[in-house]
Short mmCIF file of C-alpha atoms in Angstrom, two decimals:
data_model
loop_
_atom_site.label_atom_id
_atom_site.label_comp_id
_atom_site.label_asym_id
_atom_site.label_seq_id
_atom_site.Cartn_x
_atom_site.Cartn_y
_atom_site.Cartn_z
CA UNK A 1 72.53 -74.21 85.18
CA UNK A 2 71.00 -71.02 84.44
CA UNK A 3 74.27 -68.84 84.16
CA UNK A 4 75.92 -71.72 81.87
CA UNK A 5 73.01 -71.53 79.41
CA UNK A 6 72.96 -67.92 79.62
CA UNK A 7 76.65 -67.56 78.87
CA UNK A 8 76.20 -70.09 76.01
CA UNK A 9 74.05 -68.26 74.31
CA UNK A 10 71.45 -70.63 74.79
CA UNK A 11 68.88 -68.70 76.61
CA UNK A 12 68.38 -64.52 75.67
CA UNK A 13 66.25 -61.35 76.41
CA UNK A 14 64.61 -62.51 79.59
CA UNK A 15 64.18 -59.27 81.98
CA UNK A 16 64.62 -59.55 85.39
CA UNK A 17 62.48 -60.56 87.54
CA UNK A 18 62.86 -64.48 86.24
CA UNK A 19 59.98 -66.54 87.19
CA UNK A 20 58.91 -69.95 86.33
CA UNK A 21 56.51 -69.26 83.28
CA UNK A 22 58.81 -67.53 81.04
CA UNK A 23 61.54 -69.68 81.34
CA UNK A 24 59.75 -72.44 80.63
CA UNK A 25 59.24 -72.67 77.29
CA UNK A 26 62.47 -71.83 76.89
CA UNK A 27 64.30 -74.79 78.28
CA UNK A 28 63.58 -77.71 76.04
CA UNK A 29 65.35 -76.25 73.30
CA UNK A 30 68.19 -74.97 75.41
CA UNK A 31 69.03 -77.63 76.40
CA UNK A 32 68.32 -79.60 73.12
CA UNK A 33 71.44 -76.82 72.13
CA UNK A 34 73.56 -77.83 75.12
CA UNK A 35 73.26 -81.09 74.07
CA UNK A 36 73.91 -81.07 70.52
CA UNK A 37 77.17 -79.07 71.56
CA UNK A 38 77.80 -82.15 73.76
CA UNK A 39 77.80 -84.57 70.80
CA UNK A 40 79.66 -81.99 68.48
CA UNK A 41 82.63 -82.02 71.13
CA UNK A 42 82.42 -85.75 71.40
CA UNK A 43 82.64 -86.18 66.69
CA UNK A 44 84.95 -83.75 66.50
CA UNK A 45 88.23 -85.65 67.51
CA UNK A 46 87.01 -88.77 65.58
CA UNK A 47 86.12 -86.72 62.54
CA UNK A 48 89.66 -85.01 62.31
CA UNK A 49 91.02 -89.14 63.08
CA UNK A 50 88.83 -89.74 60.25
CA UNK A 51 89.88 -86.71 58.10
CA UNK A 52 93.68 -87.40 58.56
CA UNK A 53 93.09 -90.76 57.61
CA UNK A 54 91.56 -89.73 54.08
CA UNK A 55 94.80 -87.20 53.94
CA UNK A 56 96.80 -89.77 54.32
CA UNK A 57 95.62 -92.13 51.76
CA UNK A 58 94.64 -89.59 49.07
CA UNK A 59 98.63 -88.32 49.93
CA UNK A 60 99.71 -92.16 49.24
CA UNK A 61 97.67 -92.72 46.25
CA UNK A 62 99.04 -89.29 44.70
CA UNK A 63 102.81 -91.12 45.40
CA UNK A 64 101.99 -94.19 44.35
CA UNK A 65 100.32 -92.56 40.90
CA UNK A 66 103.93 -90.89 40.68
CA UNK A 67 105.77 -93.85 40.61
CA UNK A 68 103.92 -95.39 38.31
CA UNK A 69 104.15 -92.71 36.17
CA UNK A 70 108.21 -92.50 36.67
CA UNK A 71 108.69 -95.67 35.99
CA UNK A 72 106.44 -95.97 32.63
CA UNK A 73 108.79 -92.59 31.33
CA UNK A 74 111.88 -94.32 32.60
CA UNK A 75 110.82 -97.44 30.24
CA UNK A 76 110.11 -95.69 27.52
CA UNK A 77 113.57 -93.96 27.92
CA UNK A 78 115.32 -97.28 28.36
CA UNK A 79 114.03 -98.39 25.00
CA UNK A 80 114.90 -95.24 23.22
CA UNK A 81 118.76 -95.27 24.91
CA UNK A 82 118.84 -98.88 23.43
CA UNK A 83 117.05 -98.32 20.25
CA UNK A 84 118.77 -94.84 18.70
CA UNK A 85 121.84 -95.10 20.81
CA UNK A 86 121.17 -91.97 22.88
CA UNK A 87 123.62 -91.66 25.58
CA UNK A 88 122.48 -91.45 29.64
CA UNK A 89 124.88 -88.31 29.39
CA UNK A 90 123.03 -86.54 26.75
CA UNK A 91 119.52 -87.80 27.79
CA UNK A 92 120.52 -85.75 31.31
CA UNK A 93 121.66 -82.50 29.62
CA UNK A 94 118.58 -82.31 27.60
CA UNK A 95 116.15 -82.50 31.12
CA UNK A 96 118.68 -79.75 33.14
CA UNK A 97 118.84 -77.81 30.09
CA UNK A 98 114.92 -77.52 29.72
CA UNK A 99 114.83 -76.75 33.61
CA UNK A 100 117.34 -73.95 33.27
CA UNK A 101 115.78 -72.48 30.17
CA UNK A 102 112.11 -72.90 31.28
CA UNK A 103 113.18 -71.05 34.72
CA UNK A 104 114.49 -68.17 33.15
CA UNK A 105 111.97 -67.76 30.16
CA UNK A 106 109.12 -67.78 33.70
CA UNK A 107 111.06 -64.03 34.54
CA UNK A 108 109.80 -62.80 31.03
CA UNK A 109 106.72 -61.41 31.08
CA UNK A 110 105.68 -62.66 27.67
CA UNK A 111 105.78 -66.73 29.21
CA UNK A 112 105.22 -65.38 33.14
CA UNK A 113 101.30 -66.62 32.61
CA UNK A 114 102.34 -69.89 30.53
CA UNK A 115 105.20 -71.31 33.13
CA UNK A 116 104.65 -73.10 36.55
CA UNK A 117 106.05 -75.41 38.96
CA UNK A 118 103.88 -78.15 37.46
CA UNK A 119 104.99 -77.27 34.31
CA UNK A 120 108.81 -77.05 34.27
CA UNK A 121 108.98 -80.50 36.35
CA UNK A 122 106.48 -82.21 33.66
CA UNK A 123 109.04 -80.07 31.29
CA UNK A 124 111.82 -81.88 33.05
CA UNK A 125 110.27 -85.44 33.25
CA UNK A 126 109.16 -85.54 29.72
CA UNK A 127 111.91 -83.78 28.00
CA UNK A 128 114.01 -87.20 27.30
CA UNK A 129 111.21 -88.42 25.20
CA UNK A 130 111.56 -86.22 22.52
CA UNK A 131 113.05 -88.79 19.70
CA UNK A 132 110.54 -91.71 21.26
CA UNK A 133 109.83 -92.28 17.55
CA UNK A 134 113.00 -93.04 16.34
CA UNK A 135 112.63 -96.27 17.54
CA UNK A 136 110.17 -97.02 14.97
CA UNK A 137 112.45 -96.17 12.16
CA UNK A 138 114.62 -98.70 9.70
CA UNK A 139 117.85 -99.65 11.53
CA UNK A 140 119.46 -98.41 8.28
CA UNK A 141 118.59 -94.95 8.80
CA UNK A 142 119.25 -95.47 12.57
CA UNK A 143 122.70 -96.30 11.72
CA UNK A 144 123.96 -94.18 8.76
CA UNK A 145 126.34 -92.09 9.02
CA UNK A 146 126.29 -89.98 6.09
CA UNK A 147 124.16 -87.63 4.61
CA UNK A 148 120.63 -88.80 3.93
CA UNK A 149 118.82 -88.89 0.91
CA UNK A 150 116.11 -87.18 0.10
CA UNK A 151 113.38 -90.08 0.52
CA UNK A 152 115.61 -91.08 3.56
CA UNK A 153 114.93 -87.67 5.26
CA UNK A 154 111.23 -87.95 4.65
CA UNK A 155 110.59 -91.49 6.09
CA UNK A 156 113.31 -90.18 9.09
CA UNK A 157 111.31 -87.11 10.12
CA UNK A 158 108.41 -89.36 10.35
CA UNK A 159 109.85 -90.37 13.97
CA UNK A 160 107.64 -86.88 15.02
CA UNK A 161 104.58 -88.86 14.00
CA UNK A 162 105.41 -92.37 14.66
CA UNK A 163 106.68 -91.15 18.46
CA UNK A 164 103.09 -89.14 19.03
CA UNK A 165 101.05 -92.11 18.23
CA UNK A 166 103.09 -93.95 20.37
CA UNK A 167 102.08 -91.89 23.08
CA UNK A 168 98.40 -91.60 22.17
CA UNK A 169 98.03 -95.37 22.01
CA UNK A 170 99.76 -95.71 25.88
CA UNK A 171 97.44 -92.79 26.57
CA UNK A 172 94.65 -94.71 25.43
CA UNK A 173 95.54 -98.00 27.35
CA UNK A 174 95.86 -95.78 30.95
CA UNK A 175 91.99 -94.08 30.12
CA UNK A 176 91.28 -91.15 32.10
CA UNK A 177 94.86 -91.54 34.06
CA UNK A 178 96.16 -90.71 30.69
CA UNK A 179 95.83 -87.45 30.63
CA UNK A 180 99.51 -86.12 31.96
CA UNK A 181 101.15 -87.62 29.07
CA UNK A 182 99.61 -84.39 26.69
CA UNK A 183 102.52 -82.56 27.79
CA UNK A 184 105.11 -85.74 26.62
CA UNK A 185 102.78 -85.87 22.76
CA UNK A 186 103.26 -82.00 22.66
CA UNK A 187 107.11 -82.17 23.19
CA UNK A 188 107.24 -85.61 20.71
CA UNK A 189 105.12 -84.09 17.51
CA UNK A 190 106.56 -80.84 17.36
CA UNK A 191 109.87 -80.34 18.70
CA UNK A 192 111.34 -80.15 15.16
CA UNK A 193 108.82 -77.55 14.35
CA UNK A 194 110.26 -74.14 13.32
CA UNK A 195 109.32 -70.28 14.71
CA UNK A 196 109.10 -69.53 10.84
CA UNK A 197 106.89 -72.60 9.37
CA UNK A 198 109.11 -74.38 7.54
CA UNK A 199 109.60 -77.53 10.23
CA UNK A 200 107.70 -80.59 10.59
CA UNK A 201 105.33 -82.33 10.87
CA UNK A 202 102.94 -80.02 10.47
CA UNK A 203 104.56 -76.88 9.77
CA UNK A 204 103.24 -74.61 12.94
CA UNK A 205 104.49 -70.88 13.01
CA UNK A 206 105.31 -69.07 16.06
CA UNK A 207 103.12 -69.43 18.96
CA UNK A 208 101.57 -71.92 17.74
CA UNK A 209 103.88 -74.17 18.32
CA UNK A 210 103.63 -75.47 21.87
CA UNK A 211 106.11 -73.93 24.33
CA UNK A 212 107.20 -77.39 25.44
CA UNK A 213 108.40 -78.25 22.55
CA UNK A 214 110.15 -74.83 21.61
CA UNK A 215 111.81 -75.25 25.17
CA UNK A 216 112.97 -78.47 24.10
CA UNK A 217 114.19 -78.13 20.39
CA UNK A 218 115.95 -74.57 21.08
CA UNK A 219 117.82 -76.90 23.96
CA UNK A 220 118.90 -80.00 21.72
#
């Protein structure tokens, strides 16, 4: 008994020759010690049980929050395939093209600080919501063919708008869980802005236009 508490640490710095008196007072709180070690051995495989259950459900909530949040984009994308007549094709293009492009601006060292995983695949998931807003717009401008006139072009580039408060307002409706679609408003607003000033809606120059949505406009 003696050795095992000595080798556990448990008892320390008593000289030989051991007698009785010195060791005494020592002994309730080894083998308080001994016996807390006891109890630690005997939590510890229910507490990692317990932590691997809290792994696993936090791991299934995170899926299940990704689904959702596939299949609200993939609505939203139905709708605007129906609505402006945007082909599966094209819709496809525009998210490998915005891949490719965002993985080879992240080699640059001017966007090395400004491109992650988590932000080309938000990149890629978002990217075929670009024209949300055209659903919004007249069916005659929808369907015309020709050139547009001048109050024609106006009300049409209002789709920027009309598509951003379309996001804002689903935004609104999730509450805090609404937070990943800033990415999708960035890309919506502004990818008809231009690197000079003179796009729309609200005429952003250079950098300040979001990279998102430069990713996305220099690709369509």
């Amino acid at each position: 008994g003696l050795c095992h508490l000595w080798s556990s640490g448990s008892v320390r710095c008593l000289a030989p020759p051991f007698g009785a008196c010195p060791l005494r007072p020592r002994c309730p709180s080894a083998f308080r010690h001994r016996s807390a070690l006891r109890r630690i051995d005997v939590l510890s495989p229910h507490t990692q049980a317990l932590t691997h259950d809290l792994e696993r459900q936090v791991e299934g909530r995170q899926t299940e929050a990704r689904q959702y949040r596939q299949a609200l984009v993939q609505g939203l994308v139905a709708v605007i395939r129906q609505r402006a007549a945007q082909t599966p094709g094209h819709l496809l293009r525009i998210q490998h093209n915005c891949r490719a492009l965002a993985e080879a601006a992240v080699q640059m060292p001017v966007f090395a600080a400004q491109i992650d995983r988590s932000f080309v695949q938000s990149l890629e998931h978002f990217a075929p919501l670009y024209d949300l807003g055209l659903v919004a717009l007249p069916d005659h401008l929808l369907r015309k063919s020709g050139v547009m006139e001048l109050e024609e072009r106006l009300v049409y580039q209002t789709h920027t708008t009309l598509g951003s408060e379309i996001i804002e307002k689903v935004a609104d409706a999730m509450g805090p869980a609404g937070e990943f679609l800033a990415l999708a408003r960035q890309i919506v607003r502004h990818h008809h802005e231009h690197y000079n000033g003179k796009g729309y809606p609200d005429r952003l120059v250079g950098d300040e236009i979001p990279l998102a949505a430069r990713i996305v406009s220099s690709v369509d």
